[in-house]
PDB file of C-alpha atoms in Angstrom:
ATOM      1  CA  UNK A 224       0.000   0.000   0.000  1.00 45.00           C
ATOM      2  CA  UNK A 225       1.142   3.590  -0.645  1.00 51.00           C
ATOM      3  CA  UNK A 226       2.462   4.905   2.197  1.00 53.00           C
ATOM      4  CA  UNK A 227       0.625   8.681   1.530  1.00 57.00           C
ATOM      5  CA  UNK A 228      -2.747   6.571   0.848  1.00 67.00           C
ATOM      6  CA  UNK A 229      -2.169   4.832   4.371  1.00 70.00           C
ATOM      7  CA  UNK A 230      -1.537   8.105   6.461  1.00 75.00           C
ATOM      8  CA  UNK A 231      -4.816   9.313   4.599  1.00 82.00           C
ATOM      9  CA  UNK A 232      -7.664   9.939   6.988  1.00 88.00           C
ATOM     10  CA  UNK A 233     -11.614  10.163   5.089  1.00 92.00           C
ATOM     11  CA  UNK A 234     -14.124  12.235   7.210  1.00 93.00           C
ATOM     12  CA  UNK A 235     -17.993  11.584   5.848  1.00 94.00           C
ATOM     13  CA  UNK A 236     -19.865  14.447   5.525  1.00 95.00           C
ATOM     14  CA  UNK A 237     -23.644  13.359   5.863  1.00 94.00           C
ATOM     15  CA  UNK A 238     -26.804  15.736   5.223  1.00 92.00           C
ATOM     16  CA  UNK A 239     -28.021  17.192   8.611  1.00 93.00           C
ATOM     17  CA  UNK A 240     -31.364  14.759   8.425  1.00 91.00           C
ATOM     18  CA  UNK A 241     -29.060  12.514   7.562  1.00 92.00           C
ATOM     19  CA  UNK A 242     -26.835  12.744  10.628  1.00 91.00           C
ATOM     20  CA  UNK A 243     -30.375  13.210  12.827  1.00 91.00           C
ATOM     21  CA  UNK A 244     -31.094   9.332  11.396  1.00 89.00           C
ATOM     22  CA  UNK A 245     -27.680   7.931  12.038  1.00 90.00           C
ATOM     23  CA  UNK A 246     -28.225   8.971  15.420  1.00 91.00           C
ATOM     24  CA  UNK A 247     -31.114   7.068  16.149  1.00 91.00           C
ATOM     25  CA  UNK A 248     -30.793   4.471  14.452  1.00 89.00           C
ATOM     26  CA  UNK A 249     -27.735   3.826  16.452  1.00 91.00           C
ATOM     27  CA  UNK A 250     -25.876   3.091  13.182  1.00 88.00           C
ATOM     28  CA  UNK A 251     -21.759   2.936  13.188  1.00 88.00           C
ATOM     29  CA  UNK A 252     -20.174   4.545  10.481  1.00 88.00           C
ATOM     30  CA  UNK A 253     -17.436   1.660   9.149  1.00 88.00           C
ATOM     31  CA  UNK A 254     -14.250   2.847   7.744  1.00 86.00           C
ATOM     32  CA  UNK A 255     -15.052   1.679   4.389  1.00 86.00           C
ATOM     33  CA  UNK A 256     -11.724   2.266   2.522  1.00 84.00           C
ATOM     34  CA  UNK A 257      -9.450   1.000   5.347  1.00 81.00           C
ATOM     35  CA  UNK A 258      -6.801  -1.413   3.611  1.00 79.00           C
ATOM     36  CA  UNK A 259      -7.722  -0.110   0.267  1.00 82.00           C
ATOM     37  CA  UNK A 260      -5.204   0.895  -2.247  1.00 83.00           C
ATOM     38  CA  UNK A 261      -7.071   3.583  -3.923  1.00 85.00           C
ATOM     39  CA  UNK A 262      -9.164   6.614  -2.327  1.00 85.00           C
ATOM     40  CA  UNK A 263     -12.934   7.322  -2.638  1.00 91.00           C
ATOM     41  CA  UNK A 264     -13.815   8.534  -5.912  1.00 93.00           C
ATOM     42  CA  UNK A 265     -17.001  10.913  -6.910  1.00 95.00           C
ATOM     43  CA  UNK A 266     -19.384   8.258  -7.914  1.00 94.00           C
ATOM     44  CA  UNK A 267     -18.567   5.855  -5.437  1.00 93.00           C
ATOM     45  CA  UNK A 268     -21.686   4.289  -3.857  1.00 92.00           C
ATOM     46  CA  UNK A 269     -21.788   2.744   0.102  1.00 90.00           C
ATOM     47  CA  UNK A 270     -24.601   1.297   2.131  1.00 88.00           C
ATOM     48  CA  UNK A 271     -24.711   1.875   6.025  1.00 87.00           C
ATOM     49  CA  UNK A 272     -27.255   0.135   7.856  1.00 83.00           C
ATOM     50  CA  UNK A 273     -30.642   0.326   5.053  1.00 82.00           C
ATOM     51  CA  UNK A 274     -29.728   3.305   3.254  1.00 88.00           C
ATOM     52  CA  UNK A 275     -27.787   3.867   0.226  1.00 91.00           C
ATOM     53  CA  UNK A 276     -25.414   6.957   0.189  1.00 93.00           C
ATOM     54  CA  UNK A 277     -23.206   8.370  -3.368  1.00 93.00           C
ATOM     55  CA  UNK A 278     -20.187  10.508  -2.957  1.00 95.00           C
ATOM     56  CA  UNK A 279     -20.762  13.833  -4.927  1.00 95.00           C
ATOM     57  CA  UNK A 280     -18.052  15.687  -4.116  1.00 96.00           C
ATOM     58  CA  UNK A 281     -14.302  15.667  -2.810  1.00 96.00           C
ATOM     59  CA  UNK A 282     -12.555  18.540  -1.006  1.00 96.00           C
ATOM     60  CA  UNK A 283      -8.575  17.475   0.722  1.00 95.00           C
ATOM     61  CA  UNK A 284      -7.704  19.535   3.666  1.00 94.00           C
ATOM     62  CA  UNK A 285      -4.837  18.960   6.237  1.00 92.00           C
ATOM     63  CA  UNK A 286      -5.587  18.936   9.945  1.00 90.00           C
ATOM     64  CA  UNK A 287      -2.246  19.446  10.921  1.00 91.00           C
ATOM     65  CA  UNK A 288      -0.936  16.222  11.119  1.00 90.00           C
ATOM     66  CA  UNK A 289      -2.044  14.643   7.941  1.00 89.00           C
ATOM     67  CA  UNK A 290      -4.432  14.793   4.864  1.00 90.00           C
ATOM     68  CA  UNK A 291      -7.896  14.840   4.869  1.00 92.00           C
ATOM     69  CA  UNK A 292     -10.244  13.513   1.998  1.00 93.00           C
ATOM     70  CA  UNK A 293     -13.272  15.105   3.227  1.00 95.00           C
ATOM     71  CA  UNK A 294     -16.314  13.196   0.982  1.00 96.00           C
ATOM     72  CA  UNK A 295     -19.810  14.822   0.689  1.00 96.00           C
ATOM     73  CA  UNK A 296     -22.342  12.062   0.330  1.00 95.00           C
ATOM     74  CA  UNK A 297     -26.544  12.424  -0.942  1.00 91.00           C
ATOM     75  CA  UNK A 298     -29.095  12.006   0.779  1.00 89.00           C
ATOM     76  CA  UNK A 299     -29.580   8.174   2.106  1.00 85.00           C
ATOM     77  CA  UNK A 300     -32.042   6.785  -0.113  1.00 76.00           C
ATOM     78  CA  UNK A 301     -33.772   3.257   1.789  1.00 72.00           C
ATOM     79  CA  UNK A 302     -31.921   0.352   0.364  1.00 61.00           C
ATOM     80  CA  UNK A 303     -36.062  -0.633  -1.035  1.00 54.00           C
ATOM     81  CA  UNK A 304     -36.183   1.937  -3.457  1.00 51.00           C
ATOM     82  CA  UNK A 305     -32.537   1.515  -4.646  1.00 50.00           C
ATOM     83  CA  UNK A 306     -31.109  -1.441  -7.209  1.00 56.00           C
ATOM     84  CA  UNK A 307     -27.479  -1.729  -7.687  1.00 56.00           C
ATOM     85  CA  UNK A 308     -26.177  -3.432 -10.848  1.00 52.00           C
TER      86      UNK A 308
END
């Protein structure tokens, strides 16, 4: 693994109703690209508990100590009304 990609932290920016439902529904937020060799792309689709989230936008920042992907997601959409293929 790239070293850079490794010391790479991702922060998940959810909507504000978004972050309301998280809450209650007691849902943990996995680190989804731990151990991957490539970063998050726009486009990228993940599923957390029964809602579908897509990243629509990137911004990098640097806390101080080391980069920051920062990823904007949608809306969660309930994994019912959403098909993957």
């Amino acid at each position: 693994m790239d070293s850079n990609l490794a010391n790479l932290a991702i922060a998940l920016t959810f909507t504000p109703e978004d972050l309301s439902w998280l809450r209650e529904a007691g849902a943990a937020v996995p680190p989804f690209w731990q151990g991957h060799l490539t970063a998050p792309a726009t486009g990228d689709v993940l599923r957390l508990a029964d809602r579908q989230f897509s990243v629509f936008g990137r911004a990098w920042e640097h806390d101080g100590q080391r980069p920051v992907l920062r990823l904007y997601l949608t809306s969660g959409t309930p994994r019912s009304d959403t098909t993957l293929h």
